[in-house]
Amino acid sequence: MEPTGTLTEADWAAHRPAVFGAAYRILGTVTEAEDVTQEVWLRVAAADLSEVRNLRAWLVTTAARTSYNVLKSARVRRESYVGPWLPEPLPTGPDASVRVLTDESVGTAMLVVMETLSPAERVALVLHDVFDFPFGRIAEVLGGTPAAARKLASRARVRVAAVRERPRASRAETERVLRAFKGAADAGDMAGLVGLLHPDAVYIGDGGGRTTAARRPVHGAGTIALLAIRSTAIRLPDSFRIIEVNGYPALVTYRAGEPVWLDTVDIADGRITTFRRLANPEKLAGIGHIRIRRLVSLPNPLSIEGRSPNGRTTRWHTS
């Protein structure tokens, strides 16, 4: 593309997904990524682009540098976050308002692992492995040397290798398992839930201190099943729907039209190995509401009886 000195609306429309995509992969939150995208737009609108030879690279570089600064300041907030931290879901279905390439790098499992990386490692990995930036340009963003940028990306790559190499269940199987889990939880079917979970499954709940949620990971099929039944009995959801977030099916549960939580899963050999429940209302804001009508009617579990892992019968009454 020949430099023109100004950015046209068509240019911005063409490159905005890459700008947002870089910011979201680095930050893991839609809200912050949108803020960065807006800041890039304001900068580019006032910039002289006559010397810019590769507009996409220039825009992504600006987004990465801005995101890097945001992420460094956000680390303090995230380190004091109440309970486990899950990424803010990005709707990616055909009706999604945000258009961004959906690959493994925006998957929920990948973003969770990337949260363990340092800000510099995260930027280096995204720019090199997703956007194919040379290490010299990455070094300019991070303020180091190309050799240091290469080392950062290599170290990050080792950390995320397990997620990249893990076989991924099909969308159809994921949706089937999500629906089956939901149905069993609503029915108080302890055996059915345990059958859907790997014996060593882990449950990660994110309430952000704003709603009731487990403040540390929960391990074991029986314990997770019990927690799922109890949560349903307490919150009394009345409808749900399957949507696509981060490139894969997720199940959103509602009460009176408001999203209560969003569930995503990792599956191996037909069983859930990782169950993630996002209940922080701030992070659910982008999922949207539904009309006050039943998309899918659920039973009203006023009294649910299930069998706990120790064999005792447990009842929860919501009245």
Coordinates of C-alpha atoms in Angstrom, one line a residue:
M1 CA 0.0 0.0 0.0
E2 CA 1.4 3.4 -1.0
P3 CA 1.5 5.9 1.9
T4 CA -1.0 8.7 1.6
G5 CA -0.4 10.7 4.8
T6 CA -3.9 10.2 6.1
L7 CA -6.0 7.2 7.1
T8 CA -9.2 6.6 5.2
E9 CA -12.3 5.0 6.8
A10 CA -11.8 2.0 4.5
D11 CA -8.2 1.6 5.7
W12 CA -9.3 1.6 9.3
A13 CA -12.1 -0.8 8.7
A14 CA -9.7 -3.2 7.1
H15 CA -7.0 -3.0 9.8
R16 CA -9.2 -2.6 13.0
P17 CA -9.6 -6.3 13.5
A18 CA -5.8 -6.7 13.6
V19 CA -5.5 -3.8 16.1
F20 CA -8.2 -5.2 18.4
G21 CA -6.8 -8.7 18.0
A22 CA -3.3 -7.8 19.1
A23 CA -4.7 -5.8 22.1
Y24 CA -7.1 -8.6 23.2
R25 CA -4.4 -11.3 22.9
I26 CA -2.0 -9.3 25.0
L27 CA -4.5 -8.0 27.6
G28 CA -7.1 -10.8 27.8
T29 CA -10.0 -8.3 28.3
V30 CA -12.4 -7.0 25.7
T31 CA -12.9 -3.7 27.6
E32 CA -9.2 -2.9 27.8
A33 CA -8.7 -4.0 24.2
E34 CA -11.5 -1.7 23.0
D35 CA -9.9 1.2 24.9
V36 CA -6.5 0.5 23.3
T37 CA -8.1 0.3 19.9
Q38 CA -9.8 3.6 20.4
E39 CA -6.5 5.1 21.5
V40 CA -4.7 3.8 18.4
W41 CA -7.5 5.4 16.3
L42 CA -7.0 8.7 18.0
R43 CA -3.3 8.6 17.5
V44 CA -3.4 7.5 13.8
A45 CA -6.1 10.2 13.1
A46 CA -3.6 12.8 14.2
A47 CA -0.5 11.2 12.7
D48 CA 1.4 11.9 9.5
L49 CA 1.5 8.6 7.7
S50 CA 3.4 9.8 4.6
E51 CA 6.5 7.8 5.7
V52 CA 4.6 4.7 6.7
R53 CA 5.3 1.9 4.3
N54 CA 3.4 -0.9 6.0
L55 CA 0.2 0.5 7.6
R56 CA -0.9 -2.8 9.2
A57 CA 2.5 -3.3 10.9
W58 CA 2.5 0.3 12.1
L59 CA -1.0 0.0 13.6
V60 CA -0.3 -3.4 15.3
T61 CA 3.0 -2.0 16.6
T62 CA 1.2 1.0 18.1
A63 CA -1.5 -1.3 19.6
A64 CA 1.2 -3.6 21.1
R65 CA 3.1 -0.8 22.6
T66 CA 0.0 0.7 24.2
S67 CA -1.2 -2.7 25.4
Y68 CA 2.2 -3.4 26.9
N69 CA 2.0 -0.3 29.0
V70 CA -1.6 -1.1 30.0
L71 CA -0.6 -4.6 31.0
K72 CA 2.3 -3.5 33.2
S73 CA 0.0 -1.3 35.2
A74 CA -2.8 -3.9 35.2
R75 CA -0.5 -6.6 36.8
V76 CA -0.8 -5.0 40.2
R77 CA -4.6 -5.1 40.0
R78 CA -4.7 -8.6 38.8
E79 CA -2.3 -9.8 41.5
S80 CA -4.8 -8.5 44.1
Y81 CA -7.8 -10.0 42.2
V82 CA -10.2 -12.0 44.4
G83 CA -10.0 -15.7 43.4
P84 CA -9.0 -17.1 40.0
W85 CA -8.8 -14.8 37.0
L86 CA -10.5 -15.8 33.8
P87 CA -10.3 -13.8 30.5
E88 CA -13.2 -11.6 29.5
P89 CA -15.1 -13.6 26.9
L90 CA -15.0 -12.5 23.3
P91 CA -18.1 -13.3 21.3
T92 CA -16.9 -14.7 18.0
G93 CA -20.0 -16.2 16.4
P94 CA -21.4 -15.1 13.0
D95 CA -23.4 -12.4 14.7
A96 CA -20.6 -11.1 16.8
S97 CA -20.0 -7.3 16.6
V98 CA -16.2 -7.8 16.9
R99 CA -14.4 -9.3 14.0
V100 CA -11.1 -10.9 14.8
L101 CA -9.3 -14.0 13.5
T102 CA -10.3 -16.9 15.7
D103 CA -7.4 -19.3 16.3
E104 CA -5.8 -21.0 19.3
S105 CA -4.3 -17.7 20.4
V106 CA -7.7 -16.3 21.5
G107 CA -8.9 -19.6 23.0
T108 CA -9.9 -19.4 26.7
A109 CA -7.4 -22.1 27.7
M110 CA -4.6 -20.3 25.9
L111 CA -5.5 -16.9 27.4
V112 CA -5.5 -18.5 30.9
V113 CA -2.0 -19.8 30.4
M114 CA -0.8 -16.5 28.9
E115 CA -1.9 -14.8 32.1
T116 CA 1.1 -16.6 33.8
L117 CA 3.5 -14.9 31.4
S118 CA 5.3 -11.6 32.1
P119 CA 4.0 -8.6 30.1
A120 CA 7.1 -8.7 27.9
E121 CA 6.8 -12.4 27.3
R122 CA 3.2 -12.0 26.3
V123 CA 3.9 -9.2 23.8
A124 CA 6.9 -11.1 22.3
L125 CA 4.8 -14.2 21.8
V126 CA 1.8 -12.5 20.3
L127 CA 3.8 -10.3 17.9
H128 CA 6.1 -13.1 16.7
D129 CA 3.8 -16.2 16.7
V130 CA 0.6 -14.5 15.7
F131 CA 1.6 -11.5 13.6
D132 CA 5.0 -12.8 12.3
F133 CA 6.9 -9.7 13.5
P134 CA 10.7 -9.9 13.3
F135 CA 12.5 -9.7 16.6
G136 CA 14.0 -6.4 15.7
R137 CA 10.6 -4.8 15.6
I138 CA 9.5 -6.5 18.7
A139 CA 12.6 -5.2 20.5
E140 CA 11.6 -1.7 19.5
V141 CA 8.2 -2.2 21.3
L142 CA 9.8 -3.7 24.4
G143 CA 12.8 -1.4 24.6
G144 CA 15.4 -4.2 24.4
T145 CA 17.5 -6.1 22.0
P146 CA 16.4 -8.5 19.3
A147 CA 18.3 -11.3 21.1
A148 CA 16.3 -10.5 24.3
A149 CA 13.1 -10.5 22.4
R150 CA 13.9 -13.9 20.9
K151 CA 14.6 -15.3 24.4
L152 CA 11.3 -13.9 25.7
A153 CA 9.3 -15.5 22.9
S154 CA 11.1 -18.8 23.3
R155 CA 10.5 -18.8 27.0
A156 CA 6.8 -18.0 26.5
R157 CA 6.4 -20.7 23.8
V158 CA 7.6 -23.3 26.3
R159 CA 5.0 -22.2 28.8
V160 CA 2.1 -22.4 26.3
A161 CA 3.3 -25.6 24.5
A162 CA 1.0 -27.9 26.6
V163 CA -2.1 -26.0 25.4
R164 CA -1.0 -25.9 21.8
E165 CA -0.3 -29.6 21.7
R166 CA -3.5 -30.7 23.5
P167 CA -6.1 -32.3 21.2
R168 CA -9.2 -30.2 21.0
A169 CA -12.7 -31.7 21.0
S170 CA -15.0 -30.8 18.1
R171 CA -17.5 -28.0 18.4
A172 CA -20.4 -30.6 18.2
E173 CA -18.9 -32.7 21.1
T174 CA -18.3 -29.6 23.2
E175 CA -21.8 -28.4 22.8
R176 CA -23.2 -31.9 23.5
V177 CA -21.2 -32.1 26.7
L178 CA -22.1 -28.6 27.8
R179 CA -25.8 -29.4 27.3
A180 CA -25.5 -32.7 29.1
F181 CA -23.7 -31.1 32.1
K182 CA -26.3 -28.4 32.3
G183 CA -29.2 -30.9 32.2
A184 CA -27.6 -33.1 34.9
A185 CA -26.9 -30.1 37.2
D186 CA -30.5 -28.9 36.8
A187 CA -31.9 -32.3 37.6
G188 CA -29.6 -32.9 40.6
D189 CA -28.2 -35.9 38.8
M190 CA -25.0 -36.6 40.7
A191 CA -24.1 -39.8 38.9
G192 CA -24.7 -38.1 35.5
L193 CA -22.4 -35.2 36.3
V194 CA -19.6 -37.5 37.6
G195 CA -19.9 -39.5 34.4
L196 CA -19.3 -36.4 32.4
L197 CA -16.2 -35.4 34.4
H198 CA -12.7 -36.8 34.3
P199 CA -11.9 -38.2 37.8
D200 CA -9.1 -35.6 38.1
A201 CA -11.1 -32.7 36.6
V202 CA -10.5 -29.2 37.8
Y203 CA -13.1 -26.5 38.3
I204 CA -12.1 -22.8 38.0
G205 CA -14.6 -20.2 39.0
D206 CA -14.2 -16.4 38.6
G207 CA -16.6 -14.3 40.6
G208 CA -14.0 -11.4 41.1
G209 CA -15.3 -11.0 44.6
R210 CA -18.5 -9.6 43.2
T211 CA -20.6 -12.7 43.4
T212 CA -20.4 -16.1 45.1
A213 CA -17.7 -18.3 43.5
A214 CA -15.1 -20.7 44.6
R215 CA -12.0 -18.7 45.5
R216 CA -9.5 -21.4 44.5
P217 CA -9.6 -24.2 42.0
V218 CA -11.8 -27.2 42.9
H219 CA -10.4 -30.7 42.1
G220 CA -12.2 -34.1 41.6
A221 CA -15.3 -35.2 39.7
G222 CA -17.4 -35.7 42.8
T223 CA -16.6 -32.4 44.4
I224 CA -17.2 -30.5 41.2
A225 CA -20.5 -32.3 40.6
L226 CA -21.7 -31.4 44.1
L227 CA -20.7 -27.8 43.6
A228 CA -22.6 -27.6 40.2
I229 CA -25.8 -29.0 41.8
R230 CA -25.6 -26.7 44.7
S231 CA -24.9 -23.6 42.6
T232 CA -28.0 -24.3 40.5
A233 CA -30.2 -24.7 43.5
I234 CA -29.0 -21.4 45.0
R235 CA -29.1 -19.2 41.9
L236 CA -32.3 -20.7 40.3
P237 CA -31.5 -20.0 36.6
D238 CA -34.4 -20.0 34.3
S239 CA -32.9 -20.2 30.8
F240 CA -29.7 -20.8 28.9
R241 CA -28.3 -20.6 25.4
I242 CA -25.2 -21.9 23.6
I243 CA -23.1 -19.1 22.1
E244 CA -19.6 -19.0 20.5
V245 CA -16.9 -17.2 22.5
N246 CA -13.2 -17.2 21.8
G247 CA -13.8 -19.4 18.8
Y248 CA -15.6 -22.2 20.6
P249 CA -19.0 -23.1 22.1
A250 CA -19.9 -21.8 25.6
L251 CA -23.0 -22.0 27.7
V252 CA -24.6 -18.9 29.1
T253 CA -27.1 -19.3 32.0
Y254 CA -29.6 -16.5 32.7
R255 CA -32.0 -15.5 35.4
A256 CA -34.8 -13.0 34.5
G257 CA -32.9 -12.1 31.3
E258 CA -29.6 -11.3 33.1
P259 CA -26.5 -13.5 32.5
V260 CA -25.6 -15.4 35.7
W261 CA -22.5 -17.3 34.5
L262 CA -20.8 -18.5 31.4
D263 CA -19.3 -22.0 31.2
T264 CA -16.5 -23.2 29.0
V265 CA -14.8 -26.6 29.1
D266 CA -11.8 -28.6 28.0
I267 CA -12.6 -32.2 27.0
A268 CA -10.4 -35.3 26.5
D269 CA -11.8 -38.7 25.6
G270 CA -15.4 -37.4 26.0
R271 CA -14.9 -36.2 29.5
I272 CA -14.5 -32.7 31.0
T273 CA -10.9 -32.2 32.2
T274 CA -11.3 -28.4 33.0
F275 CA -14.5 -26.7 33.7
R276 CA -14.4 -22.9 33.8
R277 CA -17.3 -20.8 35.2
L278 CA -17.2 -17.0 34.7
A279 CA -19.6 -15.3 37.1
N280 CA -18.1 -11.8 37.5
P281 CA -20.9 -9.5 36.3
E282 CA -18.4 -7.0 35.0
K283 CA -16.9 -9.5 32.6
L284 CA -20.3 -10.8 31.6
A285 CA -21.5 -7.4 30.5
G286 CA -20.4 -7.9 26.9
I287 CA -22.4 -11.1 26.6
G288 CA -25.7 -9.1 26.7
H289 CA -29.1 -9.7 28.0
I290 CA -32.1 -11.6 26.7
R291 CA -35.7 -10.8 26.6
I292 CA -37.7 -12.0 29.5
R293 CA -38.8 -15.2 28.0
R294 CA -37.7 -18.8 28.3
L295 CA -35.2 -19.7 25.5
V296 CA -34.9 -23.1 27.1
S297 CA -37.1 -23.9 30.1
L298 CA -35.3 -25.4 33.1
P299 CA -36.7 -27.2 36.1
N300 CA -37.1 -25.2 39.3
P301 CA -35.0 -27.1 41.8
L302 CA -36.7 -25.9 45.0
S303 CA -35.4 -29.1 46.7
I304 CA -32.5 -31.1 45.2
E305 CA -31.3 -34.4 46.5
G306 CA -27.9 -35.7 45.5
R307 CA -25.2 -38.0 46.8
S308 CA -22.0 -36.5 48.0
P309 CA -18.6 -38.1 47.4
N310 CA -18.6 -39.5 50.9
G311 CA -21.9 -41.4 50.2
R312 CA -24.1 -39.2 52.3
T313 CA -27.4 -37.8 51.0
T314 CA -27.5 -34.0 51.0
R315 CA -30.4 -31.7 50.4
W316 CA -30.4 -28.0 49.6
H317 CA -33.5 -26.0 50.0
T318 CA -33.8 -22.6 48.4
S319 CA -36.9 -21.5 50.2

